[in-house]
mmCIF file of C-alpha atoms in Angstrom:
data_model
loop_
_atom_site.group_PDB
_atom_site.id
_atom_site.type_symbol
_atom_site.label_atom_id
_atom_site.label_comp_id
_atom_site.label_asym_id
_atom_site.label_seq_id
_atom_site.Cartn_x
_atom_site.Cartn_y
_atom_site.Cartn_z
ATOM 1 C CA UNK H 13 -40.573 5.880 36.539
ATOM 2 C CA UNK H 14 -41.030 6.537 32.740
ATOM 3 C CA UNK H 15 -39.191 4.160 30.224
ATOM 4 C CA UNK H 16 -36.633 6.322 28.262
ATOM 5 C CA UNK H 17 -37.861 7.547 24.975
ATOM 6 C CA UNK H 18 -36.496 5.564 22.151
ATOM 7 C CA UNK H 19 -38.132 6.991 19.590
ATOM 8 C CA UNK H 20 -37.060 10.740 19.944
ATOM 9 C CA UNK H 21 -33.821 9.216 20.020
ATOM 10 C CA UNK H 22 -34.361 7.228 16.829
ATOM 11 C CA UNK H 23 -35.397 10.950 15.609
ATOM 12 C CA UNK H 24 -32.231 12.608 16.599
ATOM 13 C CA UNK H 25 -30.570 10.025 14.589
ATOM 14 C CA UNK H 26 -32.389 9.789 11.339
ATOM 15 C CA UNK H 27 -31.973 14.295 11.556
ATOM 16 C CA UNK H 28 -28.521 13.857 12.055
ATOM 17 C CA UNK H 29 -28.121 11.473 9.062
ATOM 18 C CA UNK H 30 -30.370 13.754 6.746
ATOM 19 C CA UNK H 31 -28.506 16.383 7.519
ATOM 20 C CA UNK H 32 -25.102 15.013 6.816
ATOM 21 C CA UNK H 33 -26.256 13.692 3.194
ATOM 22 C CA UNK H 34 -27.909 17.160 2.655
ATOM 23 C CA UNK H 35 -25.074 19.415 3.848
ATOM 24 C CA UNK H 36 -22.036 16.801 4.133
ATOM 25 C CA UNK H 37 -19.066 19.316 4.325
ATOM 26 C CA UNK H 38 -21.386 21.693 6.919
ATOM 27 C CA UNK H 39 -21.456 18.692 8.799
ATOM 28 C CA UNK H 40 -17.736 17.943 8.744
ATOM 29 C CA UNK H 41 -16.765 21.166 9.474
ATOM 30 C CA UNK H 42 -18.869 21.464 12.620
ATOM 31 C CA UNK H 43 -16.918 18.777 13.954
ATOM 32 C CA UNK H 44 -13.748 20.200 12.256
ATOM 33 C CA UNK H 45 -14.390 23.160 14.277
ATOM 34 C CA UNK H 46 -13.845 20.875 17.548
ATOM 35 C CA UNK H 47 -10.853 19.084 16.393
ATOM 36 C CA UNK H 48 -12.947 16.363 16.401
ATOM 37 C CA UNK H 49 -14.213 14.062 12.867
ATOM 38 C CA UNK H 50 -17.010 11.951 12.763
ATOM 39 C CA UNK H 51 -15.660 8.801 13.844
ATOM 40 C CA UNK H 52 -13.461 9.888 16.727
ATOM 41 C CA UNK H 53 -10.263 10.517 15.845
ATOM 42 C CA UNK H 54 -8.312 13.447 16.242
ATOM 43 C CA UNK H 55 -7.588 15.525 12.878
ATOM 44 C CA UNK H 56 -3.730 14.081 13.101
ATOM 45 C CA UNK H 57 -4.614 10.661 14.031
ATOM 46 C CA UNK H 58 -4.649 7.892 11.042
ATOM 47 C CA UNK H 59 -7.315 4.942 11.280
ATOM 48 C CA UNK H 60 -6.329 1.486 13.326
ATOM 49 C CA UNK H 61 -3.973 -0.991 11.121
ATOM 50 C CA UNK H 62 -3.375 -4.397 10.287
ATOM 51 C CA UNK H 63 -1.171 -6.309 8.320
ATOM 52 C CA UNK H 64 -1.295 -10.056 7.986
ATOM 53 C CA UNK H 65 1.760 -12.028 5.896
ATOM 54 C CA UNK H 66 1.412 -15.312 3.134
ATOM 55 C CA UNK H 67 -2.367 -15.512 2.590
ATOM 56 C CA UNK H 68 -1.701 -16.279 -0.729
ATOM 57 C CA UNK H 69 -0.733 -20.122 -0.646
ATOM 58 C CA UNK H 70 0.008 -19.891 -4.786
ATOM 59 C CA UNK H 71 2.343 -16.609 -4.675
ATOM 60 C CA UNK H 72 6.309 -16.623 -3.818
ATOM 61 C CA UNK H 73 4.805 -13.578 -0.853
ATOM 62 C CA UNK H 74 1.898 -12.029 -0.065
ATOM 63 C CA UNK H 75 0.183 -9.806 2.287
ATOM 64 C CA UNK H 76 -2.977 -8.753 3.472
ATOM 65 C CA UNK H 77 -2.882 -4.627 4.791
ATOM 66 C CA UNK H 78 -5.997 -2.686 6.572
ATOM 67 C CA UNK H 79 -6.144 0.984 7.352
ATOM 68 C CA UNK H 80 -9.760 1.592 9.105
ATOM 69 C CA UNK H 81 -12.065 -0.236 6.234
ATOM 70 C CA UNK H 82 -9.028 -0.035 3.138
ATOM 71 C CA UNK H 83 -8.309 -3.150 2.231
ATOM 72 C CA UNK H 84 -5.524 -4.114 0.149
ATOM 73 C CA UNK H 85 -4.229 -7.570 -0.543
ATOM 74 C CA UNK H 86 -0.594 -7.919 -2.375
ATOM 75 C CA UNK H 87 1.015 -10.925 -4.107
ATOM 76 C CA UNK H 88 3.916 -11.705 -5.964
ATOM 77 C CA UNK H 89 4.753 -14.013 -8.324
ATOM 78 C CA UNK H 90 8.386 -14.738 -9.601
ATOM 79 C CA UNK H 91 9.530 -15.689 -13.316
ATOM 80 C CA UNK H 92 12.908 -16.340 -14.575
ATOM 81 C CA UNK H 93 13.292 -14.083 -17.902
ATOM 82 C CA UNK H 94 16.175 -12.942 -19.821
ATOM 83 C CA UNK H 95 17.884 -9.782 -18.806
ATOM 84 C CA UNK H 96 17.713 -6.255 -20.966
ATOM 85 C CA UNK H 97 21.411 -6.211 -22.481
ATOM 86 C CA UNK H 98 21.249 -2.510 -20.792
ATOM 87 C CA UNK H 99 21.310 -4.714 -17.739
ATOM 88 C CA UNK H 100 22.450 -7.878 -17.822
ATOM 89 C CA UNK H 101 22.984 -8.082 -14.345
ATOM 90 C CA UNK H 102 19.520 -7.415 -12.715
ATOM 91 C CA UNK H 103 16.064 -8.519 -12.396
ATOM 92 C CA UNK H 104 13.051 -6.332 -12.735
ATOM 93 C CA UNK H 105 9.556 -5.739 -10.977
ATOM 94 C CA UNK H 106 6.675 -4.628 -12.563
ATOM 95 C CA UNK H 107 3.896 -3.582 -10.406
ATOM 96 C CA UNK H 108 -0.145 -3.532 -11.439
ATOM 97 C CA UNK H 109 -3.199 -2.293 -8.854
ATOM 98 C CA UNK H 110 -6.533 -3.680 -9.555
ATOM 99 C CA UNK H 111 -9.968 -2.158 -8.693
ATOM 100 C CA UNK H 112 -12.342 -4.482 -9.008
ATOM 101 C CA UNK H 113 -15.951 -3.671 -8.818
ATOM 102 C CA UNK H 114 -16.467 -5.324 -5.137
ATOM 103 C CA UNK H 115 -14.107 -2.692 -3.670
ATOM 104 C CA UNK H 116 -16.644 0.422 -4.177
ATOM 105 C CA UNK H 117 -19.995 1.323 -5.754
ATOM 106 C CA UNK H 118 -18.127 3.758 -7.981
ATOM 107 C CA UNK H 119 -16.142 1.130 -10.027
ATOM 108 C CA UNK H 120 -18.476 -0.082 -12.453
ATOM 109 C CA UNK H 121 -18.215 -3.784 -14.214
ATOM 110 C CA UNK H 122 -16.143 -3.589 -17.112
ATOM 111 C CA UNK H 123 -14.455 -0.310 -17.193
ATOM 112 C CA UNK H 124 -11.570 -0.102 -15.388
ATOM 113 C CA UNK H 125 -10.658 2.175 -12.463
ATOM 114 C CA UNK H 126 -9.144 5.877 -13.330
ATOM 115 C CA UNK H 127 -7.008 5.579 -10.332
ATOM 116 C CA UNK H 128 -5.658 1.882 -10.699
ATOM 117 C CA UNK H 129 -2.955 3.021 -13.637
ATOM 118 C CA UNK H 130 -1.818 6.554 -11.638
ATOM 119 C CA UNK H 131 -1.411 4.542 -8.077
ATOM 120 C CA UNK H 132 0.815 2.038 -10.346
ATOM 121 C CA UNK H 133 2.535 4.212 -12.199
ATOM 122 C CA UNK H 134 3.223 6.043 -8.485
ATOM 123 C CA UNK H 135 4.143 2.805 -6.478
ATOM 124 C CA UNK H 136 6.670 1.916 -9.381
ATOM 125 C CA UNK H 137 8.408 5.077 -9.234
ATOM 126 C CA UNK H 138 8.630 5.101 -5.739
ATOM 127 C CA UNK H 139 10.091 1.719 -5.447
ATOM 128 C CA UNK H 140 12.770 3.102 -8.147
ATOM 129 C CA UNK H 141 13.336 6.317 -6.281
ATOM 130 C CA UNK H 142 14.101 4.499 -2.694
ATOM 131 C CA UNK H 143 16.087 1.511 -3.668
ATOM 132 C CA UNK H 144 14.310 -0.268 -1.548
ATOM 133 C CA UNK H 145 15.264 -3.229 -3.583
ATOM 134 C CA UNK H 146 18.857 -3.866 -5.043
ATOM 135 C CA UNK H 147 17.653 -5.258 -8.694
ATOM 136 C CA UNK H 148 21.410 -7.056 -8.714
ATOM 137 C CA UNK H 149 19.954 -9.509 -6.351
ATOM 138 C CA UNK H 150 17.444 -10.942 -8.528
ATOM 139 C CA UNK H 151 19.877 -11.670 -10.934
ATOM 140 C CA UNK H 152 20.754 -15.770 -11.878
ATOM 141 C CA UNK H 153 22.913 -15.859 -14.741
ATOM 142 C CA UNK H 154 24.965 -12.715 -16.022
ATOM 143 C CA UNK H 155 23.565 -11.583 -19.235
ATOM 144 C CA UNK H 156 21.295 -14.359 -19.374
ATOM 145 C CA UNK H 157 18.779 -15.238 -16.741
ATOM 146 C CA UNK H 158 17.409 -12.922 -14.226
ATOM 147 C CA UNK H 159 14.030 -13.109 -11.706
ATOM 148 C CA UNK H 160 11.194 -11.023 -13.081
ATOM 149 C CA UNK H 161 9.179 -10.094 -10.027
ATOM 150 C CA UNK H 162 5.308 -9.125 -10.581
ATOM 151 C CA UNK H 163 3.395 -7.461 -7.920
ATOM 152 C CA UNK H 164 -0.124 -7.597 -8.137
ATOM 153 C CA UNK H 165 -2.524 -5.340 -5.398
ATOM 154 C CA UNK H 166 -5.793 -5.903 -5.597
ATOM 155 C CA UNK H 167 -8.253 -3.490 -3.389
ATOM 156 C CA UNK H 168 -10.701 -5.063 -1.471
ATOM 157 C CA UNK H 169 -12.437 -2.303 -0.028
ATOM 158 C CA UNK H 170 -11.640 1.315 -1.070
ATOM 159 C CA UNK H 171 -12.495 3.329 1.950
ATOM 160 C CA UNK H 172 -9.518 6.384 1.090
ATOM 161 C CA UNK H 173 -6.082 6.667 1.311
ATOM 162 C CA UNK H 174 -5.949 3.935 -1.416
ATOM 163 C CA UNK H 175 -2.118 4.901 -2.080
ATOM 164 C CA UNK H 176 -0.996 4.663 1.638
ATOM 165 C CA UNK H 177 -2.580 0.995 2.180
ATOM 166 C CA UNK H 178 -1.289 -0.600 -1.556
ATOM 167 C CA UNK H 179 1.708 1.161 -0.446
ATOM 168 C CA UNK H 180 2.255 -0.925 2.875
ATOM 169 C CA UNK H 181 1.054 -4.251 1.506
ATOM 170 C CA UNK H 182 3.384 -3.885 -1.040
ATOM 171 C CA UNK H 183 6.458 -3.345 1.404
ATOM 172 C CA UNK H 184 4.544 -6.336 3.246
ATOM 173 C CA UNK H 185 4.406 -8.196 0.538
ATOM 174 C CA UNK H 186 7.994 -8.045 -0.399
ATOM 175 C CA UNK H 187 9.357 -8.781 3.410
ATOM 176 C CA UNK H 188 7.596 -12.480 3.041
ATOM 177 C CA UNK H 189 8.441 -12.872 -0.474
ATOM 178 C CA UNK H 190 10.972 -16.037 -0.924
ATOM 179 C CA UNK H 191 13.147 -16.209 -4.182
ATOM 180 C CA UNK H 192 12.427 -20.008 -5.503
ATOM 181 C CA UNK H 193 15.166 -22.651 -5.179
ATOM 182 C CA UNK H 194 16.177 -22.773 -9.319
ATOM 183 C CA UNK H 195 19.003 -24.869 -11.244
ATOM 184 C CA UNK H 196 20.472 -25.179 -14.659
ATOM 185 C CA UNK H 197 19.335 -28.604 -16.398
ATOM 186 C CA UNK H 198 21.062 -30.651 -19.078
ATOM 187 C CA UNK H 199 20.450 -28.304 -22.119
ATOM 188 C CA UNK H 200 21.526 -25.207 -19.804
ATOM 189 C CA UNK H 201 18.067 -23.861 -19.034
ATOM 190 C CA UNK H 202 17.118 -22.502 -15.698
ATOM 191 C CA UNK H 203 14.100 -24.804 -14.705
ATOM 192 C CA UNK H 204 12.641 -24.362 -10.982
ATOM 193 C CA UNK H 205 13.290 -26.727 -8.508
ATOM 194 C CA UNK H 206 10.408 -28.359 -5.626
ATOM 195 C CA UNK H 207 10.859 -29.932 -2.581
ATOM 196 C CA UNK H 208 11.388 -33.663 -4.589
ATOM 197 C CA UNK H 209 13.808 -32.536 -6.784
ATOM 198 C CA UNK H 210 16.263 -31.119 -4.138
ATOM 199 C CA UNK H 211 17.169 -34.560 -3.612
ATOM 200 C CA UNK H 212 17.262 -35.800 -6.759
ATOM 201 C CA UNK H 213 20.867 -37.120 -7.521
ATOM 202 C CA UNK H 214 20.800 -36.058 -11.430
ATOM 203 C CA UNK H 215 20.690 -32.718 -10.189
ATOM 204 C CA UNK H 216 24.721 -31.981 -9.397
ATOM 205 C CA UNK H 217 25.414 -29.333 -6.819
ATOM 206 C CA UNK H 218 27.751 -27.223 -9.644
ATOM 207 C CA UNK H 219 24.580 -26.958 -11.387
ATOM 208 C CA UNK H 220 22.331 -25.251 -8.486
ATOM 209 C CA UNK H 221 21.691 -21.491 -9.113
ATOM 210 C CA UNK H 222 20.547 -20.977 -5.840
ATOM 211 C CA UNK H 223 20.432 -23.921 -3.281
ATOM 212 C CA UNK H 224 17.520 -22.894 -0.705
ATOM 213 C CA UNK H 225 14.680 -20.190 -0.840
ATOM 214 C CA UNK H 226 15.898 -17.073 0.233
ATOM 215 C CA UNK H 227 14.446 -13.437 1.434
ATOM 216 C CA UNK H 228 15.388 -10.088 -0.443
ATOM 217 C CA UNK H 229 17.137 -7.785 1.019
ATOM 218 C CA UNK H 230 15.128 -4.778 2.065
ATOM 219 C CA UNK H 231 16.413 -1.405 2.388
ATOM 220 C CA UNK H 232 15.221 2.158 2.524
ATOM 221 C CA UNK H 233 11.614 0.889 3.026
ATOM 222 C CA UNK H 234 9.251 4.128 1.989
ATOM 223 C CA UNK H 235 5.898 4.897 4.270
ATOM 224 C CA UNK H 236 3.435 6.768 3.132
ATOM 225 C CA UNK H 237 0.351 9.141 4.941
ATOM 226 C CA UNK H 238 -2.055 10.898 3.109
ATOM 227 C CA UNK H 239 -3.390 13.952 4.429
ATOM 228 C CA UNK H 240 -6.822 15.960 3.330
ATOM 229 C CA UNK H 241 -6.402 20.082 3.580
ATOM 230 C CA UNK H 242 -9.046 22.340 4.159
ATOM 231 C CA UNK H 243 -8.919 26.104 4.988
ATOM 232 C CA UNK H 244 -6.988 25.776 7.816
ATOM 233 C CA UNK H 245 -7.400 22.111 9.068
ATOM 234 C CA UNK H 246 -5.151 18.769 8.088
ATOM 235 C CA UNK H 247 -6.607 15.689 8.144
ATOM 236 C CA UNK H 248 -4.402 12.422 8.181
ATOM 237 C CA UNK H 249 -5.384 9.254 6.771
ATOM 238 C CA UNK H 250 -8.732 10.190 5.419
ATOM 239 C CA UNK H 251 -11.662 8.194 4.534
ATOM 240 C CA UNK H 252 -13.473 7.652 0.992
ATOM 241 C CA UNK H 253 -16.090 10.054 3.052
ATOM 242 C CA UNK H 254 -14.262 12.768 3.574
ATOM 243 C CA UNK H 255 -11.952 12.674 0.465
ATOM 244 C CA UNK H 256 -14.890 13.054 -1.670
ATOM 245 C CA UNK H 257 -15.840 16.120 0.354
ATOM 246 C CA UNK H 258 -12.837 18.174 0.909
ATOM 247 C CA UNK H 259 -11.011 17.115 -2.255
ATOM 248 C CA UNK H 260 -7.291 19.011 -1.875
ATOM 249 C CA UNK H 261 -4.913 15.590 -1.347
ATOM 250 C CA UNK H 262 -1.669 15.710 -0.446
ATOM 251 C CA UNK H 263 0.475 12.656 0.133
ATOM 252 C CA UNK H 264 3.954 12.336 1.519
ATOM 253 C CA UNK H 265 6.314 9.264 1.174
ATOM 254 C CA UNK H 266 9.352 8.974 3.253
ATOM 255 C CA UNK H 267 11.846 6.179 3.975
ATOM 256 C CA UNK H 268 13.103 4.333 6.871
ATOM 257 C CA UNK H 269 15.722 6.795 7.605
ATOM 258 C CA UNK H 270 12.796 9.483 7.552
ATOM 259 C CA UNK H 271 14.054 11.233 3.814
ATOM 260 C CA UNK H 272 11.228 12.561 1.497
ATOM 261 C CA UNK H 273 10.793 10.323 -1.199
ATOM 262 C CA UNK H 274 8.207 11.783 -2.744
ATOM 263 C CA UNK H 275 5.736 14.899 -2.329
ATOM 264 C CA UNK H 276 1.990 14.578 -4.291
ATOM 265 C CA UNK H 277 -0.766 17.153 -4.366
ATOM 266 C CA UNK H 278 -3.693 16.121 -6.299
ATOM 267 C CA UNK H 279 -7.400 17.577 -6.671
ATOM 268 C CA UNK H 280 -8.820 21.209 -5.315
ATOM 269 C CA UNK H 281 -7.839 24.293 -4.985
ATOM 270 C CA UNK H 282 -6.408 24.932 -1.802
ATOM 271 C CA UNK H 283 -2.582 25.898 -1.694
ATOM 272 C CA UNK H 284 -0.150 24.008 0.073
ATOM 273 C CA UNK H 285 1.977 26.347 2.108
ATOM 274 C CA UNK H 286 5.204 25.696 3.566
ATOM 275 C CA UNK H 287 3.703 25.323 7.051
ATOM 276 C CA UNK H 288 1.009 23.309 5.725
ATOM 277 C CA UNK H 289 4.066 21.206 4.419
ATOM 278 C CA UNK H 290 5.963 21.337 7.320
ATOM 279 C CA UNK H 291 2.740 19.628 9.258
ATOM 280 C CA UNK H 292 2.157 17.239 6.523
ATOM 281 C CA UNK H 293 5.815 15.725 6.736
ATOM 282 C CA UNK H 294 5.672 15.687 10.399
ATOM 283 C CA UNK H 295 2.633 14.087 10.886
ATOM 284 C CA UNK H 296 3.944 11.808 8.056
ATOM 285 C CA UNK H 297 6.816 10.807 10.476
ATOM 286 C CA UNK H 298 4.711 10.157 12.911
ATOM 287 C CA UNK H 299 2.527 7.810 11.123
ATOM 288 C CA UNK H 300 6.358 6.048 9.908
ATOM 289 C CA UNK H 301 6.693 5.144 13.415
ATOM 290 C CA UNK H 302 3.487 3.570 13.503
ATOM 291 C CA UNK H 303 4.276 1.528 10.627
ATOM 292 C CA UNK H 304 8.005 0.626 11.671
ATOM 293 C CA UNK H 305 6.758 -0.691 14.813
ATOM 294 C CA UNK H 306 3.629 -2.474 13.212
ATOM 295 C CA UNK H 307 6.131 -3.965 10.302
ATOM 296 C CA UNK H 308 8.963 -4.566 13.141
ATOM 297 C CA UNK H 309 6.700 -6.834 15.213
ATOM 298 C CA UNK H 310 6.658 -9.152 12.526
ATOM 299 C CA UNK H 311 10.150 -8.823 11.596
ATOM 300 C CA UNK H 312 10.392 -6.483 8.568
ATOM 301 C CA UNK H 313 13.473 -4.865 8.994
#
């Protein structure tokens, strides 16, 4: 009995890799035409997901969130400041995504990312559009000391759908944030507080802002899926492959009560029809369950 031939199989391999570097969207599309993509999953399906809470020993919250090979890893750090006199009764958030170099070949050393200002520009107005966070709570002092909240994402591995993963590390991020335990000192100055001082006597109870860490109230908490259309096939979630192939993007935010948020088509040519729409925002609920019941298992409300 003949040993099997390993080396016509190491053949078939090496063709099938030629040919999808020489002809990548021929290849695609033969296993578009199956319903099929090259790594398995169905042309509605989004990649496997993970989200791990307080990596970040040094921020106030953090989180760690995979889709597939994206990687995106979220931190906050809190700041008292001194409110805008437009509104003297809230905080603020400002939000900055980082490409460095490690996360893909095509982000060079010292020039910085074309998409890292448009996915922060996007992730700020969509925080503002949802109200997922009432700004009133990060408030100290009326008119005179409020929490400044920055959010920094940094991408670890950019592997597509960059939005939809700094999108969920940020929601992450902000579910294991806690607000630091601050007081007013002798000249009248919010200072912040550790674990020692909490004890101290000199610090009297009438002068405690807030007496224990506490959690932010979450609300209207926005999910996004990115989908890929070409001629007549949608493709959820897609990879860094596949989005530099068929380049028409189209990414739909909802929140937690299933409302569109938001509605982005970027790149290509092809035209986004209202049952193309329709599909997108369906499959975009879809993935919002997955997400709900990834975020609810480690109580996100």
């Amino acid at each position: 009995m003949g040993l099997p031939d390993s080396s016509q199989d190491l053949s078939t391999e090496m063709e099938v890799d030629a040919f999808r570097r020489l002809f990548p969207l021929r290849f695609f599309e033969r296993h578009l035409s199956e319903s099929l993509r090259p790594d398995g999953r169905p042309l509605g399906t989004a990649r496997d997901t993970i989200v791990n809470l307080g990596l970040v020993s040094s921020a106030d919250g953090s989180a760690l969130a995979k889709i597939g090979s994206t990687t995106m890893l979220a931190a906050i750090r809190m700041e008292v400041m001194s409110p805008s006199t437009d509104s003297p009764d809230e905080g603020c958030i400002a939000v900055e995504f980082h490409m460095p170099p490690i996360c893909s070949p095509t982000v060079r050393p010292g020039r910085p990312a074309d998409e890292a200002p448009v996915i922060s520009k996007r992730l700020s107005d969509i925080f503002s559009s949802c109200d997922m966070i009432d700004l009133k709570e990060l408030c100290l002092v009326s008119g005179k000391a409020a929490w400044m909240g920055y959010l920094d994402i940094y991408c670890l591995d950019a592997d597509g759908a960059l939005f939809d993963a700094a999108l969920l590390s940020a929601v992450a991020a902000f579910s294991n944030l806690q607000i630091p335990v601050v007081a007013l000192n002798d000249n009248g100055r919010i200072v912040a507080i550790n674990g020692e001082q909490e004890e101290n006597a000199s610090i009297k109870e009438k002068e405690a802002v807030n007496k224990e860490k506490r959690k932010l109230t979450l609300k209207n908490i926005p999910f996004a899926l990115t989908c890929i259309l070409h001629k007549k096939y949608i493709l959820a979630d897609p990879t860094a492959e596949e989005e530099s192939i068929m380049d028409t993007l189209v990414t739909v935010v909802l929140d937690s009560s299933d409302q569109i948020v938001s509605f982005n088509k970027s790149g290509g040519n092809a035209l986004a029809g209202s049952s193309a729409i329709k599909s997108c925002v369906e499959l975009a609920r879809k993935r919002g369950k997955e997400l709900k019941q990834i975020l609810g298992e480690m109580d996100i409300d």
